[in-house]
JSON list of C-alpha atoms in Angstrom, two decimals:
[
{"chain": "A", "resi": 965, "resn": "MET", "atom": "CA", "xyz": [-9.78, 14.71, -3.06]},
{"chain": "A", "resi": 966, "resn": "LEU", "atom": "CA", "xyz": [-12.17, 15.27, -0.51]},
{"chain": "A", "resi": 967, "resn": "ARG", "atom": "CA", "xyz": [-15.01, 17.29, -2.06]},
{"chain": "A", "resi": 968, "resn": "ASP", "atom": "CA", "xyz": [-18.20, 18.67, -0.12]},
{"chain": "A", "resi": 969, "resn": "LYS", "atom": "CA", "xyz": [-20.33, 16.36, -1.97]},
{"chain": "A", "resi": 970, "resn": "ASP", "atom": "CA", "xyz": [-18.59, 13.89, 0.42]},
{"chain": "A", "resi": 971, "resn": "LEU", "atom": "CA", "xyz": [-19.80, 15.35, 3.35]},
{"chain": "A", "resi": 972, "resn": "ARG", "atom": "CA", "xyz": [-22.97, 13.77, 4.03]},
{"chain": "A", "resi": 973, "resn": "ALA", "atom": "CA", "xyz": [-25.39, 14.07, 6.85]},
{"chain": "A", "resi": 974, "resn": "ASP", "atom": "CA", "xyz": [-24.24, 10.53, 8.41]},
{"chain": "A", "resi": 975, "resn": "GLY", "atom": "CA", "xyz": [-20.59, 11.53, 7.92]},
{"chain": "A", "resi": 976, "resn": "ILE", "atom": "CA", "xyz": [-17.72, 11.70, 5.70]},
{"chain": "A", "resi": 977, "resn": "HIS", "atom": "CA", "xyz": [-17.82, 9.35, 2.83]},
{"chain": "A", "resi": 978, "resn": "ILE", "atom": "CA", "xyz": [-14.62, 8.34, 1.02]},
{"chain": "A", "resi": 979, "resn": "GLN", "atom": "CA", "xyz": [-13.22, 5.70, -1.45]},
{"chain": "A", "resi": 980, "resn": "ARG", "atom": "CA", "xyz": [-9.85, 4.46, -1.02]},
{"chain": "A", "resi": 981, "resn": "ASN", "atom": "CA", "xyz": [-7.80, 4.67, -4.48]},
{"chain": "A", "resi": 982, "resn": "LYS", "atom": "CA", "xyz": [-6.26, 1.68, -3.51]},
{"chain": "A", "resi": 983, "resn": "THR", "atom": "CA", "xyz": [-9.82, -0.51, -3.51]},
{"chain": "A", "resi": 984, "resn": "LYS", "atom": "CA", "xyz": [-11.75, 1.28, -5.89]},
{"chain": "A", "resi": 985, "resn": "ASP", "atom": "CA", "xyz": [-10.99, -0.85, -8.71]},
{"chain": "A", "resi": 986, "resn": "SER", "atom": "CA", "xyz": [-10.75, -4.03, -6.81]},
{"chain": "A", "resi": 987, "resn": "SER", "atom": "CA", "xyz": [-13.30, -4.28, -4.02]},
{"chain": "A", "resi": 988, "resn": "GLY", "atom": "CA", "xyz": [-15.11, -0.77, -4.41]},
{"chain": "A", "resi": 989, "resn": "LYS", "atom": "CA", "xyz": [-15.66, -0.91, -0.34]},
{"chain": "A", "resi": 990, "resn": "ARG", "atom": "CA", "xyz": [-16.03, 2.58, 0.82]},
{"chain": "A", "resi": 991, "resn": "THR", "atom": "CA", "xyz": [-15.81, 4.09, 4.33]},
{"chain": "A", "resi": 992, "resn": "ILE", "atom": "CA", "xyz": [-18.11, 6.50, 6.08]},
{"chain": "A", "resi": 993, "resn": "TYR", "atom": "CA", "xyz": [-16.40, 8.42, 9.15]},
{"chain": "A", "resi": 994, "resn": "GLU", "atom": "CA", "xyz": [-19.30, 9.41, 11.55]},
{"chain": "A", "resi": 995, "resn": "TRP", "atom": "CA", "xyz": [-19.40, 12.89, 12.57]},
{"chain": "A", "resi": 996, "resn": "SER", "atom": "CA", "xyz": [-18.20, 13.70, 16.10]},
{"chain": "A", "resi": 997, "resn": "ASP", "atom": "CA", "xyz": [-18.08, 17.14, 17.60]},
{"chain": "A", "resi": 998, "resn": "GLN", "atom": "CA", "xyz": [-14.54, 17.23, 17.21]},
{"chain": "A", "resi": 999, "resn": "LEU", "atom": "CA", "xyz": [-14.50, 16.11, 13.41]},
{"chain": "A", "resi": 1000, "resn": "THR", "atom": "CA", "xyz": [-17.33, 18.72, 13.01]},
{"chain": "A", "resi": 1001, "resn": "ARG", "atom": "CA", "xyz": [-15.06, 21.52, 14.22]},
{"chain": "A", "resi": 1002, "resn": "ALA", "atom": "CA", "xyz": [-12.17, 20.37, 12.11]},
{"chain": "A", "resi": 1003, "resn": "VAL", "atom": "CA", "xyz": [-14.19, 20.37, 9.07]},
{"chain": "A", "resi": 1004, "resn": "THR", "atom": "CA", "xyz": [-15.58, 23.76, 9.97]},
{"chain": "A", "resi": 1005, "resn": "ASN", "atom": "CA", "xyz": [-12.16, 24.98, 10.54]},
{"chain": "A", "resi": 1006, "resn": "ALA", "atom": "CA", "xyz": [-10.80, 23.64, 7.03]},
{"chain": "A", "resi": 1007, "resn": "LYS", "atom": "CA", "xyz": [-13.99, 25.27, 5.31]},
{"chain": "A", "resi": 1008, "resn": "GLU", "atom": "CA", "xyz": [-13.35, 28.58, 6.79]},
{"chain": "A", "resi": 1009, "resn": "ALA", "atom": "CA", "xyz": [-9.36, 28.31, 5.96]},
{"chain": "A", "resi": 1010, "resn": "ARG", "atom": "CA", "xyz": [-9.77, 27.62, 2.49]},
{"chain": "A", "resi": 1011, "resn": "PRO", "atom": "CA", "xyz": [-8.19, 30.74, 0.38]},
{"chain": "A", "resi": 1012, "resn": "THR", "atom": "CA", "xyz": [-11.10, 30.82, -1.88]},
{"chain": "A", "resi": 1013, "resn": "ALA", "atom": "CA", "xyz": [-14.56, 29.31, -2.73]},
{"chain": "A", "resi": 1014, "resn": "SER", "atom": "CA", "xyz": [-14.25, 25.80, -3.63]},
{"chain": "A", "resi": 1015, "resn": "ASP", "atom": "CA", "xyz": [-15.78, 22.21, -4.16]},
{"chain": "A", "resi": 1016, "resn": "PHE", "atom": "CA", "xyz": [-12.78, 20.80, -2.29]},
{"chain": "A", "resi": 1017, "resn": "LEU", "atom": "CA", "xyz": [-12.28, 20.86, 1.68]},
{"chain": "A", "resi": 1018, "resn": "PHE", "atom": "CA", "xyz": [-8.66, 21.56, 0.96]},
{"chain": "A", "resi": 1019, "resn": "CYS", "atom": "CA", "xyz": [-7.87, 23.47, -1.99]},
{"chain": "A", "resi": 1020, "resn": "ASN", "atom": "CA", "xyz": [-4.98, 25.83, -3.28]},
{"chain": "A", "resi": 1021, "resn": "ARG", "atom": "CA", "xyz": [-5.08, 29.56, -4.07]},
{"chain": "A", "resi": 1022, "resn": "LEU", "atom": "CA", "xyz": [-7.28, 28.88, -7.05]},
{"chain": "A", "resi": 1023, "resn": "GLY", "atom": "CA", "xyz": [-9.80, 26.71, -5.53]},
{"chain": "A", "resi": 1024, "resn": "LYS", "atom": "CA", "xyz": [-8.24, 23.58, -7.06]},
{"chain": "A", "resi": 1025, "resn": "SER", "atom": "CA", "xyz": [-7.24, 20.21, -5.44]},
{"chain": "A", "resi": 1026, "resn": "TYR", "atom": "CA", "xyz": [-3.72, 19.84, -4.20]},
{"chain": "A", "resi": 1027, "resn": "ILE", "atom": "CA", "xyz": [-3.98, 16.27, -5.69]},
{"chain": "A", "resi": 1028, "resn": "ASN", "atom": "CA", "xyz": [-3.70, 15.69, -9.47]},
{"chain": "A", "resi": 1029, "resn": "PRO", "atom": "CA", "xyz": [-6.48, 13.58, -10.30]},
{"chain": "A", "resi": 1030, "resn": "GLU", "atom": "CA", "xyz": [-4.50, 11.92, -13.47]},
{"chain": "A", "resi": 1031, "resn": "THR", "atom": "CA", "xyz": [-1.41, 11.21, -11.39]},
{"chain": "A", "resi": 1032, "resn": "ASP", "atom": "CA", "xyz": [-3.08, 10.81, -7.99]},
{"chain": "A", "resi": 1033, "resn": "GLU", "atom": "CA", "xyz": [0.04, 12.74, -6.77]},
{"chain": "A", "resi": 1034, "resn": "ALA", "atom": "CA", "xyz": [0.58, 15.73, -4.56]},
{"chain": "A", "resi": 1035, "resn": "PRO", "atom": "CA", "xyz": [3.46, 17.73, -5.62]},
{"chain": "A", "resi": 1036, "resn": "GLY", "atom": "CA", "xyz": [3.03, 20.67, -3.63]},
{"chain": "A", "resi": 1037, "resn": "TRP", "atom": "CA", "xyz": [2.36, 18.62, -0.49]},
{"chain": "A", "resi": 1038, "resn": "LYS", "atom": "CA", "xyz": [6.07, 18.16, 0.53]},
{"chain": "A", "resi": 1039, "resn": "THR", "atom": "CA", "xyz": [6.66, 21.84, 0.52]},
{"chain": "A", "resi": 1040, "resn": "MET", "atom": "CA", "xyz": [3.48, 22.53, 2.51]},
{"chain": "A", "resi": 1041, "resn": "TRP", "atom": "CA", "xyz": [4.26, 19.73, 5.27]},
{"chain": "A", "resi": 1042, "resn": "GLN", "atom": "CA", "xyz": [7.66, 21.34, 5.65]},
{"chain": "A", "resi": 1043, "resn": "ASN", "atom": "CA", "xyz": [6.32, 24.86, 6.38]},
{"chain": "A", "resi": 1044, "resn": "PHE", "atom": "CA", "xyz": [3.60, 23.28, 8.55]},
{"chain": "A", "resi": 1045, "resn": "MET", "atom": "CA", "xyz": [6.44, 21.34, 10.76]},
{"chain": "A", "resi": 1046, "resn": "LYS", "atom": "CA", "xyz": [8.49, 24.82, 11.12]},
{"chain": "A", "resi": 1047, "resn": "ARG", "atom": "CA", "xyz": [5.58, 26.23, 12.53]},
{"chain": "A", "resi": 1048, "resn": "VAL", "atom": "CA", "xyz": [4.68, 23.60, 14.62]},
{"chain": "A", "resi": 1049, "resn": "MET", "atom": "CA", "xyz": [8.12, 23.29, 16.04]},
{"chain": "A", "resi": 1050, "resn": "ALA", "atom": "CA", "xyz": [8.19, 27.34, 16.54]},
{"chain": "A", "resi": 1051, "resn": "GLU", "atom": "CA", "xyz": [4.71, 27.89, 17.96]},
{"chain": "A", "resi": 1052, "resn": "THR", "atom": "CA", "xyz": [3.98, 24.60, 20.24]},
{"chain": "A", "resi": 1053, "resn": "GLU", "atom": "CA", "xyz": [5.81, 22.62, 22.77]},
{"chain": "A", "resi": 1054, "resn": "VAL", "atom": "CA", "xyz": [6.60, 19.96, 20.24]},
{"chain": "A", "resi": 1055, "resn": "GLU", "atom": "CA", "xyz": [10.09, 18.89, 20.30]},
{"chain": "A", "resi": 1056, "resn": "GLU", "atom": "CA", "xyz": [10.60, 16.23, 17.78]},
{"chain": "A", "resi": 1057, "resn": "HIS", "atom": "CA", "xyz": [9.72, 16.43, 14.04]},
{"chain": "A", "resi": 1058, "resn": "PHE", "atom": "CA", "xyz": [6.94, 13.78, 12.57]},
{"chain": "A", "resi": 1059, "resn": "THR", "atom": "CA", "xyz": [5.57, 12.75, 9.29]},
{"chain": "A", "resi": 1060, "resn": "GLN", "atom": "CA", "xyz": [1.87, 12.51, 8.24]},
{"chain": "A", "resi": 1061, "resn": "HIS", "atom": "CA", "xyz": [2.61, 8.76, 8.32]},
{"chain": "A", "resi": 1062, "resn": "ASP", "atom": "CA", "xyz": [3.43, 9.13, 12.23]},
{"chain": "A", "resi": 1063, "resn": "LEU", "atom": "CA", "xyz": [0.02, 10.70, 12.65]},
{"chain": "A", "resi": 1064, "resn": "ARG", "atom": "CA", "xyz": [-1.85, 7.97, 10.89]},
{"chain": "A", "resi": 1065, "resn": "ALA", "atom": "CA", "xyz": [0.18, 5.53, 13.29]},
{"chain": "A", "resi": 1066, "resn": "LYS", "atom": "CA", "xyz": [-0.79, 7.34, 16.23]},
{"chain": "A", "resi": 1067, "resn": "CYS", "atom": "CA", "xyz": [-4.67, 6.84, 14.89]},
{"chain": "A", "resi": 1068, "resn": "ALA", "atom": "CA", "xyz": [-4.30, 3.31, 14.49]},
{"chain": "A", "resi": 1069, "resn": "SER", "atom": "CA", "xyz": [-1.98, 2.86, 17.85]},
{"chain": "A", "resi": 1070, "resn": "ASP", "atom": "CA", "xyz": [-4.43, 5.10, 20.18]},
{"chain": "A", "resi": 1071, "resn": "ALA", "atom": "CA", "xyz": [-7.50, 3.16, 18.81]},
{"chain": "A", "resi": 1072, "resn": "ALA", "atom": "CA", "xyz": [-8.98, 0.93, 21.58]},
{"chain": "A", "resi": 1073, "resn": "THR", "atom": "CA", "xyz": [-9.05, -2.12, 19.40]},
{"chain": "A", "resi": 1074, "resn": "LEU", "atom": "CA", "xyz": [-7.16, -3.60, 16.26]},
{"chain": "A", "resi": 1075, "resn": "GLU", "atom": "CA", "xyz": [-10.41, -3.79, 14.61]},
{"chain": "A", "resi": 1076, "resn": "HIS", "atom": "CA", "xyz": [-11.57, -0.22, 15.21]},
{"chain": "A", "resi": 1077, "resn": "ALA", "atom": "CA", "xyz": [-7.81, 0.71, 13.88]},
{"chain": "A", "resi": 1078, "resn": "ARG", "atom": "CA", "xyz": [-8.23, -1.22, 10.88]},
{"chain": "A", "resi": 1079, "resn": "ALA", "atom": "CA", "xyz": [-11.50, 0.52, 10.18]},
{"chain": "A", "resi": 1080, "resn": "LEU", "atom": "CA", "xyz": [-10.29, 3.93, 10.80]},
{"chain": "A", "resi": 1081, "resn": "LEU", "atom": "CA", "xyz": [-7.40, 3.27, 8.48]},
{"chain": "A", "resi": 1082, "resn": "SER", "atom": "CA", "xyz": [-9.62, 1.70, 5.86]},
{"chain": "A", "resi": 1083, "resn": "HIS", "atom": "CA", "xyz": [-7.51, -1.55, 5.59]},
{"chain": "A", "resi": 1084, "resn": "ALA", "atom": "CA", "xyz": [-8.80, -4.55, 4.15]},
{"chain": "A", "resi": 1085, "resn": "ASP", "atom": "CA", "xyz": [-6.46, -6.97, 5.93]},
{"chain": "A", "resi": 1086, "resn": "ILE", "atom": "CA", "xyz": [-6.03, -6.29, 9.52]},
{"chain": "A", "resi": 1087, "resn": "ARG", "atom": "CA", "xyz": [-2.52, -7.62, 9.55]},
{"chain": "A", "resi": 1088, "resn": "THR", "atom": "CA", "xyz": [-1.27, -4.54, 7.56]},
{"chain": "A", "resi": 1089, "resn": "THR", "atom": "CA", "xyz": [-2.77, -2.47, 10.66]},
{"chain": "A", "resi": 1090, "resn": "GLU", "atom": "CA", "xyz": [-0.97, -4.70, 13.31]},
{"chain": "A", "resi": 1091, "resn": "ARG", "atom": "CA", "xyz": [2.33, -4.99, 11.69]},
{"chain": "A", "resi": 1092, "resn": "VAL", "atom": "CA", "xyz": [2.83, -1.21, 10.20]},
{"chain": "A", "resi": 1093, "resn": "TYR", "atom": "CA", "xyz": [0.58, 0.78, 12.26]},
{"chain": "A", "resi": 1094, "resn": "ARG", "atom": "CA", "xyz": [0.21, -0.22, 15.67]},
{"chain": "A", "resi": 1095, "resn": "ARG", "atom": "CA", "xyz": [3.31, 1.09, 17.36]},
{"chain": "A", "resi": 1096, "resn": "LYS", "atom": "CA", "xyz": [2.60, 1.21, 20.76]},
{"chain": "A", "resi": 1097, "resn": "PRO", "atom": "CA", "xyz": [4.24, -1.44, 22.95]},
{"chain": "A", "resi": 1098, "resn": "GLU", "atom": "CA", "xyz": [1.82, -4.29, 24.03]},
{"chain": "A", "resi": 1099, "resn": "ARG", "atom": "CA", "xyz": [1.03, -3.74, 27.82]},
{"chain": "A", "resi": 1100, "resn": "VAL", "atom": "CA", "xyz": [0.58, -6.86, 29.80]},
{"chain": "A", "resi": 1101, "resn": "LYS", "atom": "CA", "xyz": [-0.33, -7.09, 33.54]},
{"chain": "A", "resi": 1102, "resn": "PRO", "atom": "CA", "xyz": [1.50, -9.84, 35.53]},
{"chain": "A", "resi": 1103, "resn": "LEU", "atom": "CA", "xyz": [-0.51, -12.83, 36.73]},
{"chain": "A", "resi": 1104, "resn": "GLU", "atom": "CA", "xyz": [-1.52, -12.45, 40.28]},
{"chain": "A", "resi": 1105, "resn": "THR", "atom": "CA", "xyz": [-0.35, -14.92, 42.86]},
{"chain": "A", "resi": 1106, "resn": "GLU", "atom": "CA", "xyz": [-0.33, -15.75, 46.42]},
{"chain": "A", "resi": 1107, "resn": "ILE", "atom": "CA", "xyz": [2.51, -17.02, 48.25]},
{"chain": "A", "resi": 1108, "resn": "TYR", "atom": "CA", "xyz": [1.72, -19.25, 51.19]},
{"chain": "A", "resi": 1109, "resn": "GLU", "atom": "CA", "xyz": [4.12, -21.00, 53.46]},
{"chain": "A", "resi": 1110, "resn": "GLY", "atom": "CA", "xyz": [6.80, -20.75, 50.72]},
{"chain": "A", "resi": 1111, "resn": "LYS", "atom": "CA", "xyz": [4.67, -22.17, 47.88]},
{"chain": "A", "resi": 1112, "resn": "VAL", "atom": "CA", "xyz": [3.04, -20.10, 44.81]},
{"chain": "A", "resi": 1113, "resn": "TYR", "atom": "CA", "xyz": [-0.67, -20.61, 44.17]},
{"chain": "A", "resi": 1114, "resn": "LEU", "atom": "CA", "xyz": [-2.38, -19.01, 41.05]}
]
């Protein structure tokens, strides 16, 4: 439930529900030009004035704070995917989990991917979210008079 109060001068402050009762660790996503534009666009798209960055027509959060579930999310995602498939060049359906994995896979390092996803254990990031194949350059060798030298 991202609220306007979480949008601060130094970035977007979040508290992951999984860690709020254990480590209490928070994450701050620092502002970039793209992130600033995305938040501005989200605010402008709100159907009504609200404290929530993403809200329904009544200005309420999509997430039920007591159950921590988002009952309307599945329908919204299906409608979004229909638009994506009809209005863009995307040819294959994807899930919000695939977007998370792409973020982790595109990060330059495993540690950066872990931080982006707010994982406490880097092994989770590596095992579940880093989906791109590992690229390996061959060892450079020289061949001289039939012998291989490294």
